PDB file of C-alpha atoms and ligand atoms in Angstrom:
ATOM      1  CA  MET Z   1      -0.861  -8.050   4.605  1.00  0.00           C
ATOM      2  CA  THR Z   2      -0.882 -11.871   4.763  1.00  0.00           C
ATOM      3  CA  GLU Z   3      -3.470 -13.480   2.551  1.00  0.00           C
ATOM      4  CA  LEU Z   4      -6.040 -15.381   4.648  1.00  0.00           C
ATOM      5  CA  LEU Z   5      -7.616 -18.577   3.405  1.00  0.00           C
ATOM      6  CA  THR Z   6     -10.539 -20.576   4.786  1.00  0.00           C
ATOM      7  CA  ILE Z   7     -11.222 -24.236   4.005  1.00  0.00           C
ATOM      8  CA  THR Z   8     -14.305 -26.174   5.074  1.00  0.00           C
ATOM      9  CA  TYR Z   9     -14.730 -29.894   4.486  1.00  0.00           C
ATOM     10  CA  ARG Z  10     -16.895 -32.748   5.647  1.00  0.00           C
ATOM     11  CA  SER Z  11     -15.522 -36.240   6.304  1.00  0.00           C
ATOM     12  CA  PHE Z  12     -16.560 -39.557   7.773  1.00  0.00           C
ATOM     13  CA  SER Z  13     -14.972 -40.582  11.062  1.00  0.00           C
ATOM     14  CA  CYS Z  14     -12.956 -43.801  11.257  1.00  0.00           C
ATOM     15  CA  LEU Z  15     -12.348 -43.419  15.004  1.00  0.00           C
ATOM     16  CA  ARG Z  16     -13.005 -46.629  16.897  1.00  0.00           C
ATOM     17  CA  LYS Z  17     -12.823 -44.864  20.240  1.00  0.00           C
ATOM     18  CA  PRO Z  18     -14.210 -41.422  19.472  1.00  0.00           C
ATOM     19  CA  ILE Z  19     -13.528 -39.697  22.786  1.00  0.00           C
ATOM     20  CA  GLU Z  20      -9.898 -40.781  22.965  1.00  0.00           C
ATOM     21  CA  GLY Z  21      -9.485 -40.208  19.244  1.00  0.00           C
ATOM     22  CA  ILE Z  22     -10.851 -36.690  19.326  1.00  0.00           C
ATOM     23  CA  SER Z  23      -8.698 -35.807  22.326  1.00  0.00           C
ATOM     24  CA  ALA Z  24      -5.610 -36.963  20.470  1.00  0.00           C
ATOM     25  CA  ILE Z  25      -6.539 -34.976  17.354  1.00  0.00           C
ATOM     26  CA  LEU Z  26      -7.124 -31.838  19.387  1.00  0.00           C
ATOM     27  CA  SER Z  27      -3.986 -32.082  21.436  1.00  0.00           C
ATOM     28  CA  GLU Z  28      -1.943 -32.469  18.236  1.00  0.00           C
ATOM     29  CA  SER Z  29      -3.789 -29.672  16.535  1.00  0.00           C
ATOM     30  CA  LEU Z  30      -3.829 -26.957  19.172  1.00  0.00           C
ATOM     31  CA  ASP Z  31      -0.085 -26.388  19.376  1.00  0.00           C
ATOM     32  CA  ARG Z  32       0.473 -26.659  15.651  1.00  0.00           C
ATOM     33  CA  ASN Z  33      -2.428 -24.396  14.825  1.00  0.00           C
ATOM     34  CA  GLN Z  34      -1.164 -21.789  17.248  1.00  0.00           C
ATOM     35  CA  ARG Z  35       2.315 -21.983  15.779  1.00  0.00           C
ATOM     36  CA  LEU Z  36       1.019 -21.655  12.224  1.00  0.00           C
ATOM     37  CA  GLY Z  37      -1.619 -19.027  12.991  1.00  0.00           C
ATOM     38  CA  ILE Z  38      -4.519 -21.325  12.177  1.00  0.00           C
ATOM     39  CA  THR Z  39      -7.890 -21.017  13.854  1.00  0.00           C
ATOM     40  CA  GLY Z  40     -11.159 -22.831  13.319  1.00  0.00           C
ATOM     41  CA  LEU Z  41     -14.004 -25.057  14.230  1.00  0.00           C
ATOM     42  CA  LEU Z  42     -14.470 -28.826  14.387  1.00  0.00           C
ATOM     43  CA  LEU Z  43     -18.004 -30.190  14.554  1.00  0.00           C
ATOM     44  CA  PHE Z  44     -18.321 -33.894  15.345  1.00  0.00           C
ATOM     45  CA  ASP Z  45     -21.647 -35.708  15.537  1.00  0.00           C
ATOM     46  CA  GLY Z  46     -20.234 -39.146  16.254  1.00  0.00           C
ATOM     47  CA  ALA Z  47     -20.128 -40.112  12.577  1.00  0.00           C
ATOM     48  CA  TYR Z  48     -19.121 -37.060  10.547  1.00  0.00           C
ATOM     49  CA  PHE Z  49     -16.623 -34.278  10.961  1.00  0.00           C
ATOM     50  CA  LEU Z  50     -17.332 -30.839   9.612  1.00  0.00           C
ATOM     51  CA  GLN Z  51     -14.242 -28.682   9.991  1.00  0.00           C
ATOM     52  CA  THR Z  52     -13.291 -25.162   9.061  1.00  0.00           C
ATOM     53  CA  ILE Z  53      -9.672 -24.072   9.199  1.00  0.00           C
ATOM     54  CA  GLU Z  54      -8.594 -20.524   8.498  1.00  0.00           C
ATOM     55  CA  GLY Z  55      -5.259 -18.764   8.481  1.00  0.00           C
ATOM     56  CA  PRO Z  56      -2.351 -17.689   6.288  1.00  0.00           C
ATOM     57  CA  SER Z  57      -2.856 -19.192   2.865  1.00  0.00           C
ATOM     58  CA  ALA Z  58       0.249 -21.398   2.596  1.00  0.00           C
ATOM     59  CA  GLU Z  59      -0.025 -22.768   6.153  1.00  0.00           C
ATOM     60  CA  THR Z  60      -3.739 -23.454   5.826  1.00  0.00           C
ATOM     61  CA  ARG Z  61      -3.207 -25.350   2.582  1.00  0.00           C
ATOM     62  CA  SER Z  62      -0.396 -27.381   4.061  1.00  0.00           C
ATOM     63  CA  VAL Z  63      -2.401 -28.382   7.158  1.00  0.00           C
ATOM     64  CA  TYR Z  64      -5.343 -29.255   4.939  1.00  0.00           C
ATOM     65  CA  THR Z  65      -3.104 -31.516   2.840  1.00  0.00           C
ATOM     66  CA  LYS Z  66      -2.084 -33.389   6.007  1.00  0.00           C
ATOM     67  CA  ILE Z  67      -5.690 -33.604   7.194  1.00  0.00           C
ATOM     68  CA  VAL Z  68      -6.895 -35.039   3.872  1.00  0.00           C
ATOM     69  CA  SER Z  69      -4.439 -37.930   4.081  1.00  0.00           C
ATOM     70  CA  ASP Z  70      -5.158 -38.682   7.765  1.00  0.00           C
ATOM     71  CA  ALA Z  71      -6.432 -42.258   8.184  1.00  0.00           C
ATOM     72  CA  ARG Z  72      -8.610 -41.285  11.152  1.00  0.00           C
ATOM     73  CA  HIS Z  73     -11.273 -40.162   8.715  1.00  0.00           C
ATOM     74  CA  ALA Z  74     -12.352 -40.888   5.143  1.00  0.00           C
ATOM     75  CA  ASP Z  75     -14.303 -39.358   2.263  1.00  0.00           C
ATOM     76  CA  VAL Z  76     -12.914 -35.894   2.892  1.00  0.00           C
ATOM     77  CA  THR Z  77     -15.126 -33.642   0.798  1.00  0.00           C
ATOM     78  CA  PRO Z  78     -14.109 -30.005   0.393  1.00  0.00           C
ATOM     79  CA  LEU Z  79     -17.142 -27.757   0.645  1.00  0.00           C
ATOM     80  CA  ARG Z  80     -15.715 -24.266   0.512  1.00  0.00           C
ATOM     81  CA  ILE Z  81     -12.242 -22.880  -0.096  1.00  0.00           C
ATOM     82  CA  ARG Z  82     -11.866 -19.158  -0.397  1.00  0.00           C
ATOM     83  CA  LEU Z  83      -9.833 -16.112   0.527  1.00  0.00           C
ATOM     84  CA  ILE Z  84     -11.205 -13.998   3.363  1.00  0.00           C
ATOM     85  CA  ARG Z  85     -10.519 -10.507   4.671  1.00  0.00           C
ATOM     86  CA  GLU Z  86     -10.912 -11.454   8.319  1.00  0.00           C
ATOM     87  CA  ARG Z  87     -11.252 -14.587  10.390  1.00  0.00           C
ATOM     88  CA  VAL Z  88     -14.596 -15.962  11.550  1.00  0.00           C
ATOM     89  CA  PHE Z  89     -12.977 -17.676  14.571  1.00  0.00           C
ATOM     90  CA  PRO Z  90     -10.085 -15.420  15.604  1.00  0.00           C
ATOM     91  CA  THR Z  91      -9.774 -16.788  19.160  1.00  0.00           C
ATOM     92  CA  TRP Z  92     -10.301 -20.501  18.506  1.00  0.00           C
ATOM     93  CA  ARG Z  93      -7.114 -22.476  17.856  1.00  0.00           C
ATOM     94  CA  MET Z  94      -9.575 -25.298  17.121  1.00  0.00           C
ATOM     95  CA  LYS Z  95     -12.926 -25.334  18.835  1.00  0.00           C
ATOM     96  CA  LEU Z  96     -14.625 -28.709  19.179  1.00  0.00           C
ATOM     97  CA  ILE Z  97     -18.387 -28.836  19.124  1.00  0.00           C
ATOM     98  CA  GLY Z  98     -19.421 -32.258  20.416  1.00  0.00           C
ATOM     99  CA  PRO Z  99     -22.132 -34.675  19.294  1.00  0.00           C
ATOM    100  CA  ALA Z 100     -25.138 -33.247  21.152  1.00  0.00           C
ATOM    101  CA  ALA Z 101     -24.641 -29.676  19.980  1.00  0.00           C
ATOM    102  CA  THR Z 102     -23.530 -30.771  16.507  1.00  0.00           C
ATOM    103  CA  ALA Z 103     -26.683 -32.858  16.090  1.00  0.00           C
ATOM    104  CA  ARG Z 104     -28.709 -29.758  16.921  1.00  0.00           C
ATOM    105  CA  ILE Z 105     -26.768 -27.435  14.641  1.00  0.00           C
ATOM    106  CA  VAL Z 106     -26.407 -29.845  11.688  1.00  0.00           C
ATOM    107  CA  PRO Z 107     -29.122 -32.508  12.018  1.00  0.00           C
ATOM    108  CA  ASP Z 108     -28.877 -33.302   8.315  1.00  0.00           C
ATOM    109  CA  MET Z 109     -25.131 -33.865   8.073  1.00  0.00           C
ATOM    110  CA  ASP Z 110     -25.326 -36.868   5.696  1.00  0.00           C
ATOM    111  CA  GLY Z 111     -27.731 -35.431   3.167  1.00  0.00           C
ATOM    112  CA  LEU Z 112     -26.945 -31.788   3.598  1.00  0.00           C
ATOM    113  CA  ASP Z 113     -26.740 -29.550   0.599  1.00  0.00           C
ATOM    114  CA  PHE Z 114     -23.836 -27.410   1.663  1.00  0.00           C
ATOM    115  CA  ALA Z 115     -24.796 -24.141   0.116  1.00  0.00           C
ATOM    116  CA  TYR Z 116     -22.461 -21.333   1.148  1.00  0.00           C
ATOM    117  CA  LYS Z 117     -25.255 -19.626   3.045  1.00  0.00           C
ATOM    118  CA  ARG Z 118     -25.830 -22.796   5.067  1.00  0.00           C
ATOM    119  CA  LEU Z 119     -22.183 -22.911   6.087  1.00  0.00           C
ATOM    120  CA  ASP Z 120     -22.408 -19.331   7.329  1.00  0.00           C
ATOM    121  CA  GLU Z 121     -25.484 -20.265   9.379  1.00  0.00           C
ATOM    122  CA  ILE Z 122     -23.665 -23.274  10.855  1.00  0.00           C
ATOM    123  CA  HIS Z 123     -20.698 -21.085  11.799  1.00  0.00           C
ATOM    124  CA  LEU Z 124     -22.953 -18.580  13.499  1.00  0.00           C
ATOM    125  CA  ALA Z 125     -24.855 -21.281  15.403  1.00  0.00           C
ATOM    126  CA  ALA Z 126     -21.588 -22.868  16.554  1.00  0.00           C
ATOM    127  CA  LYS Z 127     -20.374 -19.510  17.863  1.00  0.00           C
ATOM    128  CA  GLN Z 128     -23.609 -19.044  19.782  1.00  0.00           C
ATOM    129  CA  VAL Z 129     -23.395 -22.519  21.333  1.00  0.00           C
ATOM    130  CA  ALA Z 130     -19.790 -22.002  22.327  1.00  0.00           C
ATOM    131  CA  ARG Z 131     -20.041 -18.446  23.598  1.00  0.00           C
ATOM    132  CA  PRO Z 132     -20.926 -19.178  27.262  1.00  0.00           C
ATOM    133  CA  GLU Z 133     -17.888 -21.375  27.617  1.00  0.00           C
ATOM    134  CA  PRO Z 134     -14.377 -20.301  28.422  1.00  0.00           C
ATOM    135  CA  GLU Z 135     -12.242 -20.066  25.342  1.00  0.00           C
ATOM    136  CA  GLN Z 136      -9.918 -22.838  26.485  1.00  0.00           C
ATOM    137  CA  SER Z 137     -12.677 -25.407  26.955  1.00  0.00           C
ATOM    138  CA  TYR Z 138     -12.282 -28.132  24.385  1.00  0.00           C
ATOM    139  CA  LEU Z 139     -14.385 -30.781  26.109  1.00  0.00           C
ATOM    140  CA  LEU Z 140     -17.101 -32.741  24.368  1.00  0.00           C
ATOM    141  CA  HIS Z 141     -20.532 -31.445  25.241  1.00  0.00           C
TER     142      HIS Z 141
HETATM  143  C1  FMN K   1     -10.852 -34.542  11.774  1.00  0.00           C
HETATM  144  C2  FMN K   1      -9.421 -34.107  11.892  1.00  0.00           C
HETATM  145  C3  FMN K   1      -9.117 -32.769  12.125  1.00  0.00           C
HETATM  146  C4  FMN K   1      -7.793 -32.346  12.225  1.00  0.00           C
HETATM  147  N1  FMN K   1      -7.520 -31.023  12.450  1.00  0.00           N
HETATM  148  C5  FMN K   1      -6.233 -30.612  12.511  1.00  0.00           C
HETATM  149  C6  FMN K   1      -5.918 -29.248  12.707  1.00  0.00           C
HETATM  150  O1  FMN K   1      -6.782 -28.379  12.847  1.00  0.00           O
HETATM  151  N2  FMN K   1      -4.608 -28.897  12.760  1.00  0.00           N
HETATM  152  C7  FMN K   1      -3.598 -29.819  12.637  1.00  0.00           C
HETATM  153  O2  FMN K   1      -2.438 -29.449  12.686  1.00  0.00           O
HETATM  154  N3  FMN K   1      -3.868 -31.121  12.456  1.00  0.00           N
HETATM  155  C8  FMN K   1      -5.157 -31.537  12.400  1.00  0.00           C
HETATM  156  N4  FMN K   1      -5.423 -32.867  12.226  1.00  0.00           N
HETATM  157  C9  FMN K   1      -4.285 -33.820  12.251  1.00  0.00           C
HETATM  158  C10 FMN K   1      -3.588 -33.917  10.901  1.00  0.00           C
HETATM  159  O3  FMN K   1      -4.362 -34.713  10.048  1.00  0.00           O
HETATM  160  C11 FMN K   1      -2.207 -34.544  11.056  1.00  0.00           C
HETATM  161  O4  FMN K   1      -2.276 -35.725  11.775  1.00  0.00           O
HETATM  162  C12 FMN K   1      -1.280 -33.636  11.784  1.00  0.00           C
HETATM  163  O5  FMN K   1      -1.207 -32.430  11.100  1.00  0.00           O
HETATM  164  C13 FMN K   1       0.136 -34.236  11.933  1.00  0.00           C
HETATM  165  O6  FMN K   1       0.673 -34.482  10.679  1.00  0.00           O
HETATM  166  P1  FMN K   1       2.222 -34.947  10.522  1.00  0.00           P
HETATM  167  O7  FMN K   1       2.405 -36.045  11.511  1.00  0.00           O
HETATM  168  O8  FMN K   1       2.321 -35.377   9.100  1.00  0.00           O
HETATM  169  O9  FMN K   1       3.044 -33.755  10.841  1.00  0.00           O
HETATM  170  C14 FMN K   1      -6.746 -33.302  12.108  1.00  0.00           C
HETATM  171  C15 FMN K   1      -7.058 -34.642  11.865  1.00  0.00           C
HETATM  172  C16 FMN K   1      -8.378 -35.050  11.752  1.00  0.00           C
HETATM  173  C17 FMN K   1      -8.684 -36.491  11.509  1.00  0.00           C
END
């Protein structure tokens, strides 16, 4: 069985035009993630990104390496990297949670103490927010 890896990081956005910038990131990511078997979640509050990517170990590491050196964000801080038995977001090639919902789910993004338990709570809350929407909806909300 393929080894599955999950990586969560927080970073600071350098996007000058956030809506256009996010759309570009997602359109690049969706196809590649599907091809590589990567799924995950991207929270964006207008200032910070909090992203989780999960998938086959080698592919997930290689996408993370690209992400870290992407000039569209800075201060990429890894928060959790670990092997998992099953995915948390099996149907999301990359689900965007926009500023309003992100501010509700992670109001303390800048000073947050990212304990592992807190990340699990954030993941759960994001899934609850996103559930009423069709899977293919990647709009800001
Ligand atoms: C916040 C953020 C999240 C990103 N998420 C992904 C992602 O999930 N999958 C992906 O392939 N690229 C993602 N990217 C884009 C990569 O950083 C990179 O631009 C892309 O993999 C293309 O790299 P290449 O041109 O070197 O092939 C993200 C970029 C940013 C700034």
